[in-house]
Amino acid sequence: MPDLSKRATEEELMDDLTLASQALRQNLDELETINTWLGGYRVVLNGLQRLRSRFPKGRALHLADLGSGGGDTLRHMASWARRQAVPVQLVGIDANAFMIDYATEKAAGYPEISFAQQDIFSAEFRGQQFDIITCSLFCHHFSSEALGRLLRQLKEQARVGVIINDLHRQTLAYYSIKWLTRLFGGSYLVQNDAPLSVARSFTRQDWQQILAAAGIERYTLRWCWAFRWQVIF
């Protein structure tokens, strides 16, 4: 049994930025299915609704999704914006060229979505401003120290707010996803990375400490089904 009393530091297979294969394409499809089953998109959409009163008037909402992967969260946000009659310009930021190509292909019916291959710690990216920045299942890829620095940076880049959707490090969550990915014959990537993602993720205390280290005092931190945290600041 893994030690879930602290965040795991082992890197996921998907952290390899050169990864580009049919297995990765299958993995991205699997992640979208898992998020659909477990209601993962609701965490971000609820966050948008909570910030709705602060959206800019008279122009499109400019939103960046960091670590956008297959672009599935962006597609759900675009559909939400269409239902709400909210004009948006959505950009997915990812460091993996294969994922950018995959996501662009999947978002063909969404002209309001674009993608950019960028390093979020680069001067080029740090110089950009957005209304909202979202991080969906992205933050657990960083050490607590690096994440604190990133959140401090994002606070300066987001005019309206930052929405984080990430996993709860908990025993039932770990074994549930481990069994589910094996039961349904998932790719080697999802069978390795899905439970590891939970082991690398957060408790409430982790979030409180990371946000304090980032100098962020005003925020909301909510637990959501299934085994997710919603952070808004």
Short mmCIF file of C-alpha atoms in Angstrom, two decimals:
data_model
loop_
_atom_site.label_atom_id
_atom_site.label_comp_id
_atom_site.label_asym_id
_atom_site.label_seq_id
_atom_site.Cartn_x
_atom_site.Cartn_y
_atom_site.Cartn_z
CA MET A 1 0.00 0.00 0.00
CA PRO A 2 1.40 3.43 -0.90
CA ASP A 3 2.04 5.99 1.82
CA LEU A 4 -0.76 8.48 1.29
CA SER A 5 0.14 10.52 4.37
CA LYS A 6 2.21 12.79 2.12
CA ARG A 7 2.30 13.70 -1.56
CA ALA A 8 4.08 11.21 -3.83
CA THR A 9 6.99 12.59 -5.85
CA GLU A 10 7.23 9.93 -8.59
CA GLU A 11 6.66 11.42 -12.04
CA GLU A 12 3.78 10.24 -14.20
CA LEU A 13 4.48 8.74 -17.61
CA MET A 14 2.55 11.62 -19.16
CA ASP A 15 5.06 14.07 -17.71
CA ASP A 16 7.38 13.10 -20.57
CA LEU A 17 6.91 16.04 -22.93
CA THR A 18 8.24 14.02 -25.88
CA LEU A 19 5.52 11.40 -25.48
CA ALA A 20 3.65 11.05 -28.78
CA SER A 21 1.97 7.76 -29.61
CA GLN A 22 -1.30 5.96 -30.21
CA ALA A 23 -1.17 4.97 -26.54
CA LEU A 24 -1.17 8.65 -25.56
CA ARG A 25 -4.13 9.30 -27.86
CA GLN A 26 -5.97 6.39 -26.20
CA ASN A 27 -5.02 7.75 -22.78
CA LEU A 28 -6.46 11.19 -23.58
CA ASP A 29 -9.69 9.54 -24.74
CA GLU A 30 -9.77 7.51 -21.50
CA LEU A 31 -9.25 10.58 -19.33
CA GLU A 32 -12.19 12.29 -21.01
CA THR A 33 -14.36 9.23 -20.33
CA ILE A 34 -13.28 9.10 -16.67
CA ASN A 35 -13.97 12.81 -16.19
CA THR A 36 -17.39 12.40 -17.77
CA TRP A 37 -18.26 9.41 -15.56
CA LEU A 38 -17.08 11.06 -12.36
CA GLY A 39 -18.45 14.53 -13.04
CA GLY A 40 -15.05 16.20 -13.09
CA TYR A 41 -16.11 18.99 -15.44
CA ARG A 42 -18.76 20.23 -13.01
CA VAL A 43 -16.03 21.52 -10.68
CA VAL A 44 -14.77 23.98 -13.30
CA LEU A 45 -18.20 24.94 -14.65
CA ASN A 46 -19.41 25.65 -11.12
CA GLY A 47 -16.35 27.84 -10.63
CA LEU A 48 -17.21 29.83 -13.74
CA GLN A 49 -20.74 30.33 -12.46
CA ARG A 50 -19.40 31.56 -9.13
CA LEU A 51 -17.28 34.18 -10.91
CA ARG A 52 -20.00 35.07 -13.43
CA SER A 53 -20.91 38.41 -11.83
CA ARG A 54 -17.33 39.60 -12.32
CA PHE A 55 -17.07 38.76 -16.02
CA PRO A 56 -16.09 41.72 -18.23
CA LYS A 57 -18.92 43.66 -19.83
CA GLY A 58 -18.97 44.53 -23.52
CA ARG A 59 -16.28 42.10 -24.67
CA ALA A 60 -15.46 38.41 -24.74
CA LEU A 61 -14.16 36.67 -21.63
CA HIS A 62 -10.49 35.77 -22.16
CA LEU A 63 -9.69 32.47 -20.44
CA ALA A 64 -6.56 30.30 -20.40
CA ASP A 65 -6.61 26.63 -19.43
CA LEU A 66 -3.15 25.51 -18.30
CA GLY A 67 -2.02 21.97 -19.01
CA SER A 68 -4.98 21.67 -21.35
CA GLY A 69 -4.08 18.15 -22.51
CA GLY A 70 -6.74 16.81 -24.85
CA GLY A 71 -8.76 20.03 -24.62
CA ASP A 72 -11.82 18.29 -23.19
CA THR A 73 -12.27 20.77 -20.33
CA LEU A 74 -12.10 23.66 -22.81
CA ARG A 75 -14.79 22.06 -24.96
CA HIS A 76 -17.06 21.73 -21.94
CA MET A 77 -16.40 25.37 -21.00
CA ALA A 78 -17.17 26.48 -24.55
CA SER A 79 -20.46 24.56 -24.50
CA TRP A 80 -21.32 26.12 -21.13
CA ALA A 81 -20.57 29.61 -22.48
CA ARG A 82 -22.79 28.97 -25.50
CA ARG A 83 -25.67 27.90 -23.26
CA GLN A 84 -25.15 30.98 -21.08
CA ALA A 85 -24.77 33.31 -24.10
CA VAL A 86 -21.37 34.42 -22.79
CA PRO A 87 -18.89 35.45 -25.52
CA VAL A 88 -15.52 33.82 -24.86
CA GLN A 89 -12.02 33.47 -26.22
CA LEU A 90 -10.54 30.28 -24.79
CA VAL A 91 -6.91 29.26 -25.14
CA GLY A 92 -5.37 25.96 -24.09
CA ILE A 93 -1.74 26.09 -22.97
CA ASP A 94 0.32 22.89 -23.04
CA ALA A 95 4.01 22.06 -23.37
CA ASN A 96 3.45 18.83 -25.34
CA ALA A 97 3.20 19.35 -29.12
CA PHE A 98 1.33 16.06 -29.64
CA MET A 99 -1.37 17.13 -27.19
CA ILE A 100 -1.72 20.50 -28.91
CA ASP A 101 -2.30 18.75 -32.26
CA TYR A 102 -4.73 16.23 -30.73
CA ALA A 103 -6.69 18.93 -28.90
CA THR A 104 -6.86 21.16 -31.99
CA GLU A 105 -8.30 18.27 -33.99
CA LYS A 106 -10.91 17.49 -31.32
CA ALA A 107 -11.95 21.16 -31.04
CA ALA A 108 -12.60 21.60 -34.77
CA GLY A 109 -16.22 22.60 -34.11
CA TYR A 110 -15.27 25.28 -31.59
CA PRO A 111 -13.87 28.41 -33.26
CA GLU A 112 -13.76 30.14 -29.87
CA ILE A 113 -10.99 27.71 -28.76
CA SER A 114 -7.33 27.98 -29.74
CA PHE A 115 -4.17 26.30 -28.46
CA ALA A 116 -0.60 27.36 -27.84
CA GLN A 117 2.51 25.37 -26.98
CA GLN A 118 4.16 27.36 -24.20
CA ASP A 119 6.22 27.05 -21.04
CA ILE A 120 4.11 28.59 -18.28
CA PHE A 121 7.24 29.67 -16.40
CA SER A 122 8.69 31.50 -19.42
CA ALA A 123 8.91 35.29 -19.58
CA GLU A 124 6.69 35.16 -22.68
CA PHE A 125 3.85 33.50 -20.81
CA ARG A 126 4.31 35.44 -17.58
CA GLY A 127 3.84 38.64 -19.55
CA GLN A 128 0.33 37.65 -20.64
CA GLN A 129 -2.90 38.63 -18.88
CA PHE A 130 -6.20 36.75 -18.86
CA ASP A 131 -9.56 37.29 -17.22
CA ILE A 132 -9.68 33.76 -15.84
CA ILE A 133 -7.07 31.02 -15.59
CA THR A 134 -8.15 27.42 -15.05
CA CYS A 135 -6.03 24.47 -13.96
CA SER A 136 -7.83 21.14 -14.23
CA LEU A 137 -5.93 18.09 -12.94
CA PHE A 138 -2.75 20.08 -13.55
CA CYS A 139 -1.51 21.28 -10.19
CA HIS A 140 -0.63 17.83 -8.83
CA HIS A 141 2.14 17.60 -11.43
CA PHE A 142 4.19 20.12 -9.41
CA SER A 143 5.95 19.92 -6.07
CA SER A 144 4.28 21.94 -3.34
CA GLU A 145 7.09 24.50 -3.48
CA ALA A 146 6.87 24.95 -7.26
CA LEU A 147 3.08 25.07 -7.09
CA GLY A 148 3.21 27.85 -4.52
CA ARG A 149 5.39 29.90 -6.86
CA LEU A 150 3.04 29.18 -9.77
CA LEU A 151 -0.06 30.24 -7.86
CA ARG A 152 1.62 33.48 -6.84
CA GLN A 153 2.37 34.09 -10.54
CA LEU A 154 -1.16 33.24 -11.68
CA LYS A 155 -2.68 35.60 -9.12
CA GLU A 156 -0.88 38.43 -10.92
CA GLN A 157 -1.92 37.22 -14.38
CA ALA A 158 -5.66 36.72 -13.77
CA ARG A 159 -7.81 39.85 -13.78
CA VAL A 160 -10.93 38.09 -12.45
CA GLY A 161 -9.78 34.87 -10.83
CA VAL A 162 -8.16 31.45 -10.91
CA ILE A 163 -10.15 28.18 -10.80
CA ILE A 164 -8.42 24.95 -9.79
CA ASN A 165 -9.92 21.47 -10.12
CA ASP A 166 -7.74 18.73 -8.70
CA LEU A 167 -7.81 15.42 -6.89
CA HIS A 168 -8.19 14.51 -3.22
CA ARG A 169 -5.43 12.25 -1.91
CA GLN A 170 -7.42 9.62 -0.07
CA THR A 171 -7.34 5.82 0.25
CA LEU A 172 -10.74 5.10 -1.31
CA ALA A 173 -10.02 7.45 -4.20
CA TYR A 174 -6.67 5.75 -4.84
CA TYR A 175 -7.97 2.18 -4.91
CA SER A 176 -11.20 3.04 -6.73
CA ILE A 177 -9.39 4.48 -9.73
CA LYS A 178 -6.75 1.74 -9.61
CA TRP A 179 -9.43 -0.96 -9.81
CA LEU A 180 -11.59 0.86 -12.36
CA THR A 181 -8.76 1.39 -14.85
CA ARG A 182 -7.79 -2.28 -14.62
CA LEU A 183 -11.36 -3.56 -14.72
CA PHE A 184 -12.08 -1.69 -17.96
CA GLY A 185 -8.75 -2.60 -19.55
CA GLY A 186 -7.29 0.88 -19.74
CA SER A 187 -4.01 1.67 -21.50
CA TYR A 188 -0.73 1.17 -19.66
CA LEU A 189 -0.56 4.95 -19.32
CA VAL A 190 -3.88 5.35 -17.52
CA GLN A 191 -3.30 2.25 -15.36
CA ASN A 192 -0.02 3.75 -14.15
CA ASP A 193 -0.86 7.44 -14.06
CA ALA A 194 -4.43 7.49 -12.72
CA PRO A 195 -3.67 6.07 -9.25
CA LEU A 196 -0.33 7.91 -9.19
CA SER A 197 -2.21 11.16 -9.83
CA VAL A 198 -4.22 10.56 -6.67
CA ALA A 199 -1.04 9.79 -4.71
CA ARG A 200 0.49 13.05 -5.95
CA SER A 201 -2.59 15.11 -5.15
CA PHE A 202 -3.82 17.03 -2.12
CA THR A 203 -5.48 17.04 1.26
CA ARG A 204 -7.24 20.12 2.63
CA GLN A 205 -4.21 20.85 4.79
CA ASP A 206 -1.92 20.64 1.75
CA TRP A 207 -3.96 23.29 -0.01
CA GLN A 208 -4.05 25.55 3.02
CA GLN A 209 -0.28 25.37 3.37
CA ILE A 210 0.40 25.88 -0.36
CA LEU A 211 -1.95 28.87 -0.60
CA ALA A 212 -0.40 30.42 2.50
CA ALA A 213 3.09 29.96 1.03
CA ALA A 214 1.87 31.69 -2.14
CA GLY A 215 0.65 34.66 -0.12
CA ILE A 216 -2.97 34.01 -1.10
CA GLU A 217 -5.26 34.81 1.81
CA ARG A 218 -8.64 35.23 0.14
CA TYR A 219 -9.86 32.03 -1.48
CA THR A 220 -12.56 29.38 -1.37
CA LEU A 221 -11.67 25.70 -0.95
CA ARG A 222 -14.46 23.18 -1.49
CA TRP A 223 -14.56 19.39 -1.66
CA CYS A 224 -16.62 18.11 -4.60
CA TRP A 225 -17.70 14.68 -5.80
CA ALA A 226 -15.91 12.55 -6.84
CA PHE A 227 -12.83 13.16 -4.70
CA ARG A 228 -12.08 16.60 -6.12
CA TRP A 229 -11.02 19.92 -4.70
CA GLN A 230 -12.25 23.22 -6.09
CA VAL A 231 -10.02 26.19 -5.31
CA ILE A 232 -10.97 29.71 -6.40
CA PHE A 233 -9.00 32.87 -5.72
#
